[in-house]
XYZ file of C-alpha atoms in Angstrom:
405
model
C -50.142 31.283 -66.421
C -51.157 34.874 -67.115
C -54.365 36.740 -66.793
C -56.079 38.161 -69.851
C -59.297 40.014 -70.707
C -62.607 38.816 -72.124
C -64.273 36.722 -69.431
C -66.296 33.830 -70.861
C -65.590 34.913 -74.442
C -61.811 34.891 -74.001
C -61.492 31.197 -75.054
C -61.747 30.395 -78.782
C -65.180 29.718 -80.138
C -67.305 31.310 -77.356
C -69.698 34.199 -77.806
C -71.986 35.846 -75.192
C -74.690 38.446 -74.805
C -77.002 40.003 -72.216
C -80.205 42.050 -72.598
C -83.197 43.385 -70.662
C -86.373 41.482 -71.601
C -88.686 42.536 -68.716
C -88.220 39.922 -65.979
C -86.954 42.795 -63.856
C -88.990 45.998 -63.701
C -85.955 48.258 -63.895
C -85.282 48.718 -67.620
C -81.746 49.848 -66.817
C -80.863 46.360 -65.565
C -80.147 43.519 -67.984
C -81.909 40.285 -66.945
C -81.172 37.591 -69.539
C -77.757 36.177 -70.462
C -76.613 33.756 -73.164
C -73.274 32.002 -73.628
C -72.765 29.876 -76.761
C -70.002 27.739 -78.218
C -69.600 27.363 -81.950
C -69.113 23.646 -81.445
C -70.439 21.070 -78.931
C -68.576 20.912 -75.600
C -67.623 18.543 -72.846
C -69.509 19.845 -69.800
C -69.724 19.486 -66.042
C -71.414 21.245 -63.165
C -71.693 21.325 -59.380
C -74.954 22.209 -57.659
C -76.287 23.460 -54.346
C -76.478 21.013 -51.431
C -79.811 22.584 -50.328
C -82.573 19.940 -50.413
C -84.833 22.604 -52.018
C -83.421 23.016 -55.500
C -84.484 25.540 -58.127
C -86.347 24.126 -61.122
C -83.583 25.179 -63.546
C -81.093 23.018 -61.616
C -83.320 19.993 -62.008
C -83.498 20.520 -65.750
C -79.785 21.227 -66.077
C -78.893 18.073 -64.191
C -80.967 16.121 -66.712
C -79.289 17.904 -69.636
C -75.758 17.301 -68.329
C -76.259 13.629 -67.575
C -74.343 12.765 -70.799
C -71.503 15.252 -70.051
C -72.301 17.399 -73.080
C -73.564 20.962 -73.626
C -73.164 23.854 -76.025
C -74.965 26.846 -74.472
C -75.930 28.470 -71.187
C -79.005 30.633 -70.715
C -79.548 32.429 -67.382
C -81.933 35.023 -66.065
C -81.982 37.283 -63.019
C -84.953 38.758 -61.230
C -86.709 35.442 -60.673
C -85.198 32.244 -59.202
C -87.889 29.948 -60.726
C -87.721 27.954 -57.460
C -90.603 26.344 -55.506
C -92.665 26.755 -58.682
C -93.690 23.136 -59.223
C -94.280 21.582 -62.625
C -94.931 25.011 -64.172
C -91.431 25.993 -63.189
C -89.965 22.855 -64.761
C -91.873 23.666 -67.964
C -90.529 27.230 -67.907
C -86.914 26.021 -67.505
C -87.321 23.497 -70.343
C -88.950 26.179 -72.476
C -85.876 28.430 -72.000
C -83.671 25.617 -73.364
C -86.095 25.048 -76.275
C -85.956 28.754 -77.159
C -82.186 28.610 -77.437
C -82.456 25.535 -79.672
C -84.942 27.372 -81.898
C -82.564 30.302 -82.457
C -79.201 28.550 -82.595
C -77.809 25.270 -83.986
C -77.980 23.646 -80.544
C -80.025 20.797 -79.146
C -82.365 21.756 -76.269
C -80.838 19.026 -74.132
C -77.429 20.607 -74.616
C -78.458 23.850 -72.933
C -77.574 24.713 -69.347
C -80.443 26.645 -67.682
C -79.966 28.863 -64.622
C -82.057 31.441 -62.781
C -81.466 33.789 -59.859
C -83.681 36.201 -57.919
C -86.814 35.987 -55.820
C -87.965 32.496 -54.775
C -91.595 31.376 -55.023
C -92.769 33.291 -58.029
C -93.700 31.813 -61.469
C -91.347 32.824 -64.266
C -93.059 34.552 -67.217
C -91.316 32.850 -70.158
C -93.232 34.932 -72.669
C -90.958 37.883 -72.067
C -87.916 35.677 -72.575
C -89.471 34.390 -75.812
C -90.045 37.925 -77.003
C -86.474 38.924 -76.234
C -84.687 35.922 -77.725
C -84.139 37.601 -81.108
C -82.321 40.488 -79.548
C -80.409 38.194 -77.188
C -79.113 35.980 -80.018
C -78.404 38.898 -82.342
C -76.222 40.385 -79.592
C -73.872 37.404 -79.378
C -70.314 38.663 -79.730
C -66.716 38.300 -78.497
C -67.291 41.391 -76.331
C -70.495 40.029 -74.896
C -69.108 38.750 -71.619
C -69.611 42.230 -70.188
C -73.337 42.177 -70.928
C -73.745 38.551 -69.818
C -72.101 39.191 -66.433
C -74.384 42.217 -65.910
C -77.471 40.246 -66.805
C -76.921 37.669 -64.052
C -76.304 40.191 -61.253
C -78.902 40.713 -58.497
C -77.648 42.558 -55.412
C -74.104 42.425 -56.695
C -72.282 45.775 -56.767
C -69.144 44.767 -58.634
C -68.277 42.721 -61.679
C -67.031 39.193 -61.203
C -65.084 38.166 -64.294
C -61.674 36.627 -65.005
C -59.747 34.898 -67.782
C -56.373 33.197 -67.811
C -54.052 31.628 -70.389
C -52.022 28.538 -69.585
C -49.671 26.496 -71.752
C -50.778 22.849 -71.744
C -49.038 20.206 -73.876
C -47.193 22.977 -75.703
C -50.458 24.750 -76.632
C -51.938 27.913 -75.143
C -55.274 27.141 -73.459
C -57.691 29.805 -72.169
C -60.151 29.615 -69.306
C -62.752 32.396 -68.854
C -65.442 32.889 -66.284
C -68.154 35.138 -64.912
C -70.035 34.795 -61.629
C -72.701 36.419 -59.494
C -73.132 36.276 -55.761
C -73.467 38.739 -52.938
C -76.024 37.389 -50.462
C -77.200 33.927 -49.433
C -73.601 32.778 -49.651
C -72.379 29.810 -47.571
C -69.920 26.940 -47.918
C -70.797 23.568 -49.485
C -71.409 24.906 -52.952
C -71.536 28.506 -52.107
C -74.674 30.448 -53.024
C -73.938 31.846 -56.413
C -73.874 31.239 -60.132
C -70.588 30.635 -61.900
C -70.177 30.023 -65.621
C -66.764 28.880 -66.896
C -65.663 28.376 -70.488
C -62.468 26.919 -71.893
C -61.071 25.966 -75.295
C -59.151 23.100 -73.693
C -59.544 19.658 -75.149
C -60.567 17.486 -72.225
C -63.047 14.679 -71.648
C -66.208 15.311 -69.616
C -65.031 12.814 -67.008
C -61.721 14.651 -66.442
C -63.505 18.045 -66.639
C -65.862 16.916 -63.897
C -62.951 15.790 -61.733
C -61.126 19.103 -62.222
C -64.207 21.183 -61.463
C -65.048 19.324 -58.244
C -61.454 19.725 -57.074
C -61.461 23.484 -57.874
C -64.852 24.087 -56.264
C -63.789 22.355 -53.036
C -60.787 24.637 -52.832
C -62.687 27.828 -53.661
C -66.492 28.247 -53.705
C -66.948 25.715 -50.910
C -64.707 27.868 -48.751
C -66.550 31.152 -49.024
C -69.400 32.449 -46.864
C -71.211 35.746 -46.551
C -74.230 35.077 -44.320
C -74.545 31.352 -43.593
C -77.531 30.854 -45.939
C -77.109 28.114 -48.569
C -79.243 29.049 -51.592
C -81.560 26.915 -53.682
C -80.060 27.925 -57.015
C -76.303 27.499 -56.635
C -74.553 26.279 -59.710
C -71.088 26.322 -61.245
C -71.027 24.998 -64.810
C -68.118 24.620 -67.224
C -68.012 24.077 -70.970
C -64.916 22.890 -72.794
C -65.000 23.006 -76.622
C -61.446 21.755 -77.418
C -60.758 24.462 -79.957
C -57.319 25.262 -78.479
C -56.072 22.101 -80.116
C -54.061 20.809 -77.182
C -53.538 17.032 -76.761
C -56.800 15.623 -75.391
C -56.719 15.349 -71.586
C -58.333 11.968 -70.937
C -56.387 10.868 -67.832
C -54.489 12.236 -64.913
C -50.938 13.510 -65.486
C -49.017 16.733 -65.969
C -51.478 18.173 -68.524
C -54.408 17.492 -66.263
C -52.632 18.991 -63.269
C -51.823 22.158 -65.191
C -55.445 22.539 -66.292
C -56.799 21.756 -62.831
C -54.479 24.290 -61.177
C -55.440 27.023 -63.660
C -59.107 26.224 -63.068
C -58.531 26.368 -59.294
C -56.947 29.776 -59.649
C -59.955 31.079 -61.619
C -62.409 29.729 -59.033
C -60.479 31.071 -56.055
C -60.357 34.544 -57.573
C -64.116 34.491 -58.237
C -64.781 33.210 -54.687
C -62.796 36.124 -53.298
C -64.708 38.585 -55.463
C -67.980 37.166 -54.125
C -66.825 37.473 -50.513
C -65.531 41.003 -51.097
C -68.925 41.954 -52.564
C -71.001 40.432 -49.763
C -74.204 42.304 -49.149
C -73.411 45.356 -47.055
C -69.777 44.271 -46.637
C -67.053 46.758 -45.965
C -64.146 44.322 -45.944
C -62.959 40.961 -47.252
C -61.893 38.528 -44.523
C -59.358 35.820 -45.429
C -58.801 33.171 -42.734
C -55.897 30.753 -42.959
C -55.621 27.885 -40.474
C -52.233 26.148 -40.467
C -50.545 23.558 -38.300
C -53.519 21.233 -38.666
C -53.404 17.447 -38.712
C -55.278 17.383 -42.052
C -56.523 19.785 -44.729
C -60.076 18.748 -43.783
C -59.557 19.886 -40.171
C -58.018 23.195 -41.298
C -60.845 23.784 -43.766
C -63.563 23.108 -41.175
C -62.018 25.478 -38.634
C -61.394 28.241 -41.202
C -65.024 27.984 -42.361
C -66.205 28.086 -38.766
C -64.309 31.301 -38.141
C -65.411 33.229 -41.264
C -69.022 32.052 -40.798
C -69.307 33.239 -37.162
C -71.671 36.240 -36.895
C -69.737 37.474 -33.838
C -66.373 37.322 -35.631
C -67.902 39.052 -38.670
C -69.395 41.760 -36.455
C -66.014 42.265 -34.724
C -64.379 42.657 -38.133
C -66.923 45.310 -39.060
C -66.055 47.222 -35.928
C -62.303 46.654 -36.410
C -62.271 45.052 -32.957
C -59.400 42.635 -32.291
C -61.677 40.398 -30.246
C -59.755 37.181 -30.837
C -61.731 35.284 -28.150
C -64.590 35.091 -30.642
C -62.236 33.263 -33.068
C -61.424 30.551 -30.542
C -65.067 30.347 -29.588
C -66.036 29.777 -33.222
C -63.357 27.094 -33.607
C -64.634 25.384 -30.497
C -68.161 24.811 -31.684
C -67.058 23.290 -35.048
C -66.668 20.106 -32.962
C -63.195 19.614 -34.377
C -60.580 17.972 -32.206
C -57.823 20.457 -31.534
C -55.947 21.645 -28.490
C -57.047 25.198 -27.533
C -53.907 25.584 -25.378
C -51.692 25.401 -28.472
C -53.516 27.933 -30.688
C -51.861 31.115 -31.892
C -53.873 33.958 -33.471
C -52.708 36.998 -35.475
C -54.214 39.648 -37.724
C -52.646 41.051 -40.890
C -53.516 43.576 -43.551
C -51.556 45.969 -45.792
C -51.462 48.234 -42.686
C -49.430 45.758 -40.638
C -49.239 42.523 -38.630
C -50.049 41.858 -34.989
C -50.095 38.758 -32.776
C -52.892 38.702 -30.242
C -52.985 35.164 -28.843
C -50.183 32.697 -28.072
C -50.779 29.115 -26.924
C -54.475 29.879 -26.247
C -53.637 32.802 -23.936
C -53.668 36.598 -24.400
C -50.653 38.541 -25.584
C -50.208 42.191 -24.634
C -50.792 44.203 -27.822
C -51.451 47.769 -28.904
C -55.209 48.166 -29.389
C -54.764 51.251 -31.594
C -52.335 49.377 -33.875
C -54.721 46.406 -34.053
C -57.671 48.661 -34.925
C -55.619 50.305 -37.666
C -54.740 46.879 -39.130
C -58.324 45.713 -39.049
C -59.733 48.950 -40.449
C -58.828 47.936 -43.994
C -60.789 46.599 -46.970
C -58.903 43.273 -46.809
C -58.054 41.591 -43.493
C -56.398 38.254 -42.833
C -57.003 36.144 -39.747
C -54.038 33.813 -39.177
C -54.454 30.756 -36.919
C -51.783 28.157 -36.109
C -52.811 24.958 -34.335
C -49.268 23.620 -33.895
C -50.510 20.068 -34.447
C -49.410 19.155 -37.997
C -48.388 20.375 -41.478
C -51.775 20.886 -43.163
C -53.480 24.198 -43.840
C -56.497 25.689 -45.612
C -57.903 29.142 -46.382
C -61.520 30.345 -46.389
C -63.020 33.697 -47.354
C -65.820 35.756 -45.933
C -66.772 39.323 -45.133
C -67.863 41.456 -42.223
C -71.465 41.833 -40.999
C -72.717 45.389 -41.301
C -75.931 47.311 -40.667
C -76.411 47.481 -44.442
C -76.809 43.687 -44.730
C -80.000 43.873 -42.616
C -81.324 46.820 -44.657
C -80.773 45.054 -47.992
C -82.448 41.799 -46.862
C -85.205 43.423 -44.886
C -86.981 44.485 -48.075
C -85.372 42.274 -50.698
C -88.648 41.025 -52.127
C -90.626 44.291 -51.989
């Protein structure tokens, strides 16, 4: 597998675009994105676990019930959530507009929105901008599409990889947005993935759920699970590989490539957490099961006290054990080892649940880095899992104190 350029337009047959239509007041910010496949696709999606779901998610779930889609339209600046029947109509109208401008059925359009909750979406500005949006579709359009879905994001989130499957080169491309309201169990974000792989919708759904569990469901910025989370994938089969319709080597190769794409996007989201100054990667090993390791790693990177300690480059490992303890997972605290690592070095701070003498200055130097790893060993089994988060800074409060106004 190798990485390539192009994002969601890297796979054969996909075009994308992004424009400003007026949903956002700032004319310098694009606010409407479109991704289109030249042919119909197998499709799958995973959605937020929040009981309050955005109106676009409700419509998209209806559209993907048959496992087929051909286009994705997404706006930023307005979440179209808690907007009642008018919001449902607005989401459906967005799909209808795509169908009016492209050879696509309205029910084959994925609809997504992100932004402020509780405000009606003015679809008239989307309708007025559809001509420009469709005219802008191109192989270079992934750049504009990824910008159009950004809200408080400060960095691009785009990736593409090429993998040989069944003797044929298959490409997977993706873009994502997410910076705040990020928490495990379908992390708060939007992710759009395209591939020219020939695969059935059933196997695509299985691969996506596997990849999401290993990636987006293991990332947290602030503990808030959003109403509009969605990861959707379209597969148009234009690579010409043997159809993947059952488990086996070809499915495993595709699933692993998809997992890599999702993990890289998850790390980008954590690195770009609102106000974040560093990416935190937490690996828990020596667990009796992967589920146990995952739960503990999530508990650590979600802890506000751990996140605050990381912001201050404070090797306060007691907060790590504390966070593990209230996950209600059965482990022996007297067997736990803790260490910190970054490109600036490695240091052990806890052995068998007890303190180790360590150089505080060296520890601070290691933690004072843009990427920091927390390493925990339970000494109870052979399973492990990794989760990703970020530190908690003063800037996070500033950003979210006046987000709406």
